[in-house]
Coordinates of C-alpha atoms and ligand atoms in Angstrom, one line a residue:
M5 CA -7.0 -24.1 -13.0
P6 CA -5.4 -26.4 -15.7
D7 CA -4.8 -22.6 -17.4
A8 CA -2.9 -20.9 -14.5
L9 CA -1.1 -24.8 -13.9
K10 CA 0.0 -24.7 -17.6
D11 CA 2.1 -21.4 -17.3
P12 CA 5.5 -22.2 -18.0
R13 CA 6.6 -20.2 -14.6
I14 CA 4.3 -22.0 -13.0
D15 CA 6.4 -25.5 -14.3
R16 CA 9.5 -22.8 -13.5
V17 CA 8.4 -22.5 -9.8
L18 CA 7.9 -26.0 -8.9
T19 CA 10.7 -27.2 -10.0
R20 CA 12.5 -24.7 -7.9
L21 CA 10.4 -25.6 -4.4
V22 CA 11.5 -29.1 -4.8
E23 CA 15.4 -27.8 -5.5
Q24 CA 15.0 -25.8 -2.8
G25 CA 13.6 -28.2 -0.7
V26 CA 10.2 -25.9 0.2
V27 CA 8.0 -29.3 -1.3
A28 CA 9.2 -33.5 -0.9
S29 CA 7.6 -33.0 -4.7
A30 CA 5.7 -31.2 -7.1
D31 CA 3.2 -34.0 -7.6
G32 CA -0.3 -33.0 -7.1
A33 CA -0.1 -28.9 -7.4
T34 CA -3.2 -26.9 -7.2
V35 CA -3.6 -23.0 -9.3
V36 CA -5.3 -20.4 -8.7
E37 CA -4.8 -17.0 -10.0
L38 CA -5.7 -14.0 -7.7
S39 CA -6.7 -10.5 -8.9
G40 CA -6.3 -7.4 -7.0
G41 CA -3.2 -5.7 -7.8
V42 CA -2.5 -3.6 -11.0
S43 CA 1.9 -3.5 -10.3
A44 CA 1.6 -8.1 -10.5
D45 CA 0.8 -11.1 -11.8
V46 CA -0.1 -13.4 -8.1
F47 CA -1.6 -16.8 -7.9
A48 CA -2.5 -19.6 -4.8
L49 CA -0.2 -22.8 -5.4
T50 CA -1.3 -25.1 -3.1
V51 CA 0.9 -28.1 -2.8
G52 CA 2.7 -30.9 -0.6
G53 CA -0.1 -29.9 1.8
R54 CA 1.2 -25.8 1.6
H55 CA -1.3 -22.5 1.0
L56 CA 1.5 -20.3 -1.0
V57 CA 1.2 -17.8 -3.0
V58 CA 3.8 -16.5 -6.2
K59 CA 4.0 -12.9 -7.1
W60 CA 5.6 -11.5 -10.1
A61 CA 5.7 -8.1 -10.5
L62 CA 5.3 -6.5 -14.0
P63 CA 7.6 -3.4 -15.9
R64 CA 3.8 -2.4 -17.1
L65 CA 0.9 -1.7 -14.1
R66 CA -2.3 -2.4 -15.5
V67 CA -3.7 0.8 -15.2
A68 CA -5.0 2.9 -18.5
Q69 CA -2.2 5.0 -18.7
E70 CA 1.5 4.2 -19.4
W71 CA 3.0 3.6 -15.6
L72 CA 6.6 1.6 -15.2
S73 CA 8.8 0.2 -12.8
S74 CA 11.3 -2.4 -12.6
P75 CA 10.4 -5.9 -11.6
T76 CA 13.7 -5.7 -9.8
R77 CA 11.4 -4.3 -6.8
I78 CA 9.8 -7.9 -6.0
V79 CA 13.1 -7.9 -4.3
V80 CA 12.8 -5.5 -2.2
E81 CA 9.1 -6.8 -1.3
A82 CA 10.9 -10.0 0.1
D83 CA 13.2 -8.2 2.3
A84 CA 11.0 -5.5 4.1
T85 CA 8.2 -8.9 4.1
S86 CA 11.0 -10.0 5.9
Y87 CA 11.7 -6.8 7.8
A88 CA 7.6 -6.0 9.1
R89 CA 7.9 -10.6 10.1
T90 CA 10.9 -9.1 12.8
V91 CA 9.2 -6.7 14.2
R92 CA 5.2 -8.2 13.9
P93 CA 5.7 -11.5 13.4
E94 CA 1.6 -12.1 13.3
N95 CA 1.0 -9.4 10.5
A96 CA 3.1 -10.3 7.7
P97 CA 3.3 -13.5 5.1
E98 CA 6.5 -16.0 4.9
I99 CA 9.1 -15.5 2.1
V100 CA 9.4 -18.7 2.0
D101 CA 11.7 -18.4 -1.2
V102 CA 12.7 -15.1 -3.6
D103 CA 14.5 -15.9 -6.9
D104 CA 16.1 -13.2 -8.1
L105 CA 17.6 -14.6 -11.0
N106 CA 13.0 -14.7 -12.5
L107 CA 12.3 -11.9 -10.0
V108 CA 9.7 -14.3 -8.6
I109 CA 8.4 -14.9 -4.7
V110 CA 7.4 -17.2 -3.1
M111 CA 5.1 -16.4 0.8
T112 CA 2.9 -18.3 3.2
A113 CA -0.9 -17.5 1.6
A114 CA -3.2 -16.1 4.7
A115 CA -5.2 -18.5 6.1
P116 CA -9.2 -18.7 3.8
E117 CA -10.8 -16.4 6.7
M118 CA -8.6 -13.7 5.6
G119 CA -10.9 -11.7 4.4
N120 CA -9.3 -8.1 1.6
W121 CA -10.6 -5.3 4.2
K122 CA -11.3 -3.1 0.7
S123 CA -13.6 -5.3 0.3
A124 CA -14.9 -5.5 3.5
L125 CA -15.1 -1.3 4.0
L126 CA -16.5 -0.5 0.6
D127 CA -19.8 -3.5 1.6
G128 CA -20.2 -1.0 4.6
T129 CA -17.9 -3.0 7.4
V130 CA -16.1 0.2 8.9
D131 CA -14.5 -1.9 12.1
P132 CA -12.4 0.9 14.2
E133 CA -10.6 -1.9 16.3
V134 CA -9.2 -2.8 13.0
G135 CA -8.0 0.7 12.1
R136 CA -6.7 0.7 15.9
S137 CA -4.2 -2.5 15.0
L138 CA -3.5 -1.4 11.9
G139 CA -2.1 1.8 13.9
S140 CA 0.2 0.3 16.5
A141 CA 1.0 -2.5 13.6
L142 CA 2.0 0.2 12.1
A143 CA 3.9 2.3 14.8
D144 CA 6.0 -0.9 15.6
W145 CA 7.1 -0.8 12.3
H146 CA 8.3 2.9 12.0
S147 CA 9.8 3.1 15.1
V148 CA 11.7 0.0 15.3
S149 CA 13.2 0.4 11.4
S150 CA 14.2 4.4 12.8
S151 CA 17.1 3.6 14.7
D152 CA 18.2 0.2 13.8
P153 CA 21.3 0.8 10.8
D154 CA 20.6 -2.4 8.9
A155 CA 17.1 -1.6 7.6
F156 CA 18.6 2.7 6.7
R157 CA 20.9 -0.1 4.9
R158 CA 18.7 -2.5 3.3
F159 CA 16.4 0.1 2.3
G160 CA 17.7 3.5 1.6
D161 CA 16.7 2.9 -2.3
R162 CA 14.5 5.1 -2.6
R163 CA 14.0 4.4 -6.8
Y164 CA 10.1 2.4 -6.5
F165 CA 8.8 5.2 -4.5
V166 CA 10.3 8.2 -6.7
E167 CA 8.4 5.8 -9.7
L168 CA 5.2 5.3 -8.6
R169 CA 4.8 7.7 -5.7
V170 CA 6.4 10.5 -6.0
A171 CA 6.3 10.5 -10.2
P172 CA 3.1 9.6 -10.8
F173 CA 1.2 10.7 -7.9
F174 CA 2.6 13.9 -7.0
K175 CA 4.1 15.5 -9.8
R176 CA 1.6 14.8 -12.7
V177 CA -1.4 16.6 -9.9
G178 CA 1.3 19.5 -10.1
E179 CA 0.8 18.8 -13.8
V180 CA -3.1 18.8 -13.5
H181 CA -3.4 21.6 -11.5
R182 CA -0.7 23.7 -12.7
D183 CA -2.3 26.4 -10.7
L184 CA -1.2 24.5 -7.4
E185 CA 1.9 23.2 -8.6
E186 CA 4.1 25.0 -6.6
V187 CA 1.7 24.2 -3.2
I188 CA 2.2 20.1 -4.6
D189 CA 6.1 21.1 -5.1
R190 CA 6.6 22.1 -1.1
V191 CA 4.5 18.6 -0.3
V192 CA 6.6 17.3 -2.6
D193 CA 10.0 18.4 -0.8
R194 CA 9.4 18.5 2.4
M195 CA 8.8 15.0 2.6
T196 CA 11.4 13.9 0.2
E197 CA 13.5 15.6 3.1
R198 CA 12.4 13.0 5.7
S199 CA 15.1 9.3 6.4
I200 CA 13.2 8.9 9.5
C201 CA 12.0 5.4 8.8
L202 CA 11.0 2.2 6.8
V203 CA 7.8 3.4 5.4
H204 CA 5.4 1.2 3.8
G205 CA 4.7 3.1 0.9
D206 CA 1.3 1.1 0.1
F207 CA -0.4 1.2 2.7
S208 CA -4.0 0.8 2.1
P209 CA -6.9 -1.7 2.7
K210 CA -6.4 -3.5 -0.4
N211 CA -2.8 -4.4 0.7
V212 CA -3.9 -5.3 4.3
L213 CA -6.2 -8.3 4.8
V214 CA -8.5 -9.2 7.9
S215 CA -10.5 -11.6 10.5
E216 CA -11.3 -11.9 13.6
G217 CA -8.7 -10.9 16.2
S218 CA -5.7 -11.2 13.1
F219 CA -4.6 -8.5 9.7
W220 CA -2.0 -9.3 7.5
V221 CA -0.3 -6.6 5.4
L222 CA 0.7 -7.4 2.4
D223 CA 2.8 -5.9 -0.8
W224 CA 5.7 -4.2 0.5
E225 CA 7.4 -3.7 -3.4
I226 CA 8.1 0.2 -2.3
A227 CA 9.2 0.4 1.3
H228 CA 11.7 2.5 1.9
I229 CA 13.6 4.5 4.7
G230 CA 11.5 8.4 4.4
D231 CA 9.0 10.6 6.0
P232 CA 7.0 8.3 8.4
T233 CA 4.2 10.6 7.4
F234 CA 3.1 9.2 3.9
D235 CA 1.8 5.8 5.5
L236 CA -0.9 7.8 7.9
A237 CA -2.0 10.3 4.4
F238 CA -2.0 7.0 2.5
L239 CA -4.2 5.0 4.4
V240 CA -6.2 8.2 5.1
S241 CA -7.0 9.2 1.7
H242 CA -7.9 6.3 1.0
L243 CA -11.0 5.5 3.9
V244 CA -11.9 9.9 2.5
C245 CA -12.1 8.2 -0.8
K246 CA -14.4 5.4 0.6
A247 CA -16.7 8.4 3.1
I248 CA -17.4 10.3 -0.4
H249 CA -18.3 6.7 -1.9
R250 CA -20.7 6.6 1.1
P251 CA -21.9 9.2 3.0
A252 CA -23.8 8.1 4.7
E253 CA -21.5 5.4 6.7
A254 CA -18.7 8.8 6.4
H255 CA -18.4 8.9 10.5
L256 CA -18.2 5.3 10.4
Y257 CA -14.8 5.9 7.9
E258 CA -13.7 8.8 9.8
A259 CA -13.7 6.9 12.9
C260 CA -11.9 4.8 12.0
A261 CA -8.9 6.8 9.9
R262 CA -9.7 8.8 14.3
S263 CA -8.4 5.1 15.8
F264 CA -6.2 5.1 13.2
L265 CA -3.8 7.7 14.1
D266 CA -4.4 7.4 17.5
A267 CA -3.8 3.8 17.8
Y268 CA 0.0 5.1 16.3
A269 CA 0.7 8.3 17.9
E270 CA -0.3 6.1 21.7
R271 CA 2.7 3.7 20.2
S272 CA 4.7 5.5 18.0
I273 CA 8.2 7.1 19.2
L274 CA 8.1 9.3 15.7
G275 CA 6.3 12.5 15.7
A276 CA 4.9 11.8 12.3
D277 CA 4.2 14.7 11.5
Q278 CA 0.9 16.2 11.2
N279 CA 1.1 20.1 9.2
D280 CA 1.7 17.8 6.3
L281 CA -0.8 15.0 7.3
V282 CA -3.1 17.1 5.4
P283 CA -1.6 18.4 2.6
Q284 CA 0.0 15.1 1.4
A285 CA -3.2 12.9 2.2
A286 CA -4.9 16.2 0.0
C287 CA -2.1 15.7 -3.4
L288 CA -3.1 11.8 -2.8
L289 CA -6.9 12.2 -3.1
L290 CA -5.7 14.7 -6.2
A291 CA -3.9 12.5 -7.3
R292 CA -7.4 9.3 -7.2
V293 CA -9.0 11.4 -9.8
D294 CA -6.0 12.5 -11.7
G295 CA -3.0 10.5 -11.6
K296 CA -1.9 7.3 -13.2
S297 CA -4.7 4.9 -10.8
P298 CA -7.5 6.5 -10.2
V299 CA -10.6 4.5 -7.9
D300 CA -12.4 2.0 -9.5
Y301 CA -15.6 2.4 -7.6
F302 CA -16.1 6.1 -8.1
D303 CA -19.2 7.9 -9.9
A304 CA -18.6 11.6 -12.1
G305 CA -19.7 13.1 -9.4
Q306 CA -18.0 11.6 -6.1
A307 CA -14.9 12.3 -8.8
R308 CA -16.3 15.8 -8.5
Q309 CA -16.3 16.2 -4.6
T310 CA -12.4 15.1 -4.1
R311 CA -11.1 16.9 -6.9
S312 CA -12.7 20.2 -4.9
L313 CA -11.8 18.8 -2.3
G314 CA -8.2 17.8 -2.9
R315 CA -7.8 21.2 -4.5
R316 CA -9.7 23.5 -1.5
L317 CA -7.0 21.8 0.7
L318 CA -4.1 22.1 -1.2
A319 CA -5.3 26.4 -2.1
D320 CA -6.1 27.2 2.1
R321 CA -3.0 24.7 3.4
A322 CA -5.6 23.1 5.4
T323 CA -4.0 21.0 8.3
D324 CA -7.1 20.0 10.2
F325 CA -8.1 16.9 10.0
A326 CA -11.1 17.6 10.6
A327 CA -10.4 19.5 7.5
L328 CA -10.4 16.4 5.8
W329 CA -14.5 15.7 5.7
H330 CA -15.9 18.6 6.0
P331 CA -17.7 19.5 2.8
L332 CA -18.8 14.9 3.5
E333 CA -21.5 17.4 6.7
G334 CA -22.4 19.7 3.7
Ligands
LIG143 N1 -0.6 -14.2 0.5 C1 -1.0 -13.8 0.5 N2 -2.2 -14.5 0.9 C2 -3.2 -14.2 0.3 N3 -3.9 -13.6 -0.8 C3 -2.4 -12.4 -1.3 C4 -1.1 -12.9 -0.6 N4 -0.4 -12.3 -0.9 C5 -1.1 -11.8 -2.1 N5 -2.4 -12.1 -2.0 C6 -4.1 -11.0 -2.6 O1 -4.1 -11.5 -4.0 C7 -3.3 -9.3 -4.0 C8 -2.7 -9.2 -4.9 O2 -1.7 -9.3 -4.3 P1 -0.9 -7.4 -3.7 O3 1.1 -8.1 -3.3 O4 -1.2 -6.9 -3.3 O5 -0.3 -7.4 -5.6 P2 -0.5 -5.6 -5.9 O6 1.5 -5.9 -6.8 O7 0.3 -6.0 -7.7 O8 -1.2 -4.9 -6.2 C9 -4.1 -8.8 -2.7 O9 -4.9 -8.0 -2.7 C10 -5.0 -10.5 -2.2 O10 -6.5 -10.3 -2.3
LIG144 MG1 -1.9 -4.9 -4.1

């Protein structure tokens, strides 16, 4: 796309890729901007026969409310993506360059047949096998890192998790729902007390690319040593939102969440805290309607339903997985 090619940042990346020996020449490069994320500028770059993706983290996220986070997190993303590949080489892109001065990273692009899982889910294509595969992969990432001192040294800084998750998703929701603030604060206390393993921090369908029999997990910028339950609750809360959005298929999203959790439990050496899965998911549901990154596919009724579900789960101190899907039966 000529416009993206004129972006001086792309020019700098191309010069650097040649300098670093990633490609022999920048001649004939093509660039297309990729959409989908709110926290970065992402471009698909084809050059020298290589299909690459270039990513800059934004200092101010592309949402209506002000939401700031240092773009230095892009360096964490590169490091965590590389770590993820050492554990599961098939399930994350390869990082081919990290420019920690200009804060831009370059990785391999997914094969063109890999599609975004969020789009598939929203179209009603709900394959529980994808849930199973993600549960197994997440169990490996959590389990291996839990006994790896190198992971603890590299990913011990929780700054970005606080800026991008604890503050906007939990604390903000406590401010909006003052009557539940104490309950929410206790959920946060228990979550932040745990330093158990490498946690992805944004384990959402929009960060999963899938095709027949293979998948990648992207976007490791909030990776940190923390509470494994958070990744489980995050993905489950996204599936609950999809179930509220498409009630006729709610049982499919629930089955997918179930196979995700079952596969995780079968393979993980860690006991993620079952008692905190539903409370964390409840906070995340409220965050998706009253936090800084609201769901982009809800109508007003679905937002209300999500809000009342999240509130009820917290008020009842619910811990039962089935309770997440209850309003859908009524
Ligand atoms: N390596 C990649 N290969 C193919 N597509 C990618 C790749 N990295 C990102 N994308 C696409 O770009 C979108 C945004 O990238 P992402 O890293 O998730 O940015 P953000 O941090 O803004 O969410 C992704 O949802 C995906 O569709
Ligand atoms: Mg993303």
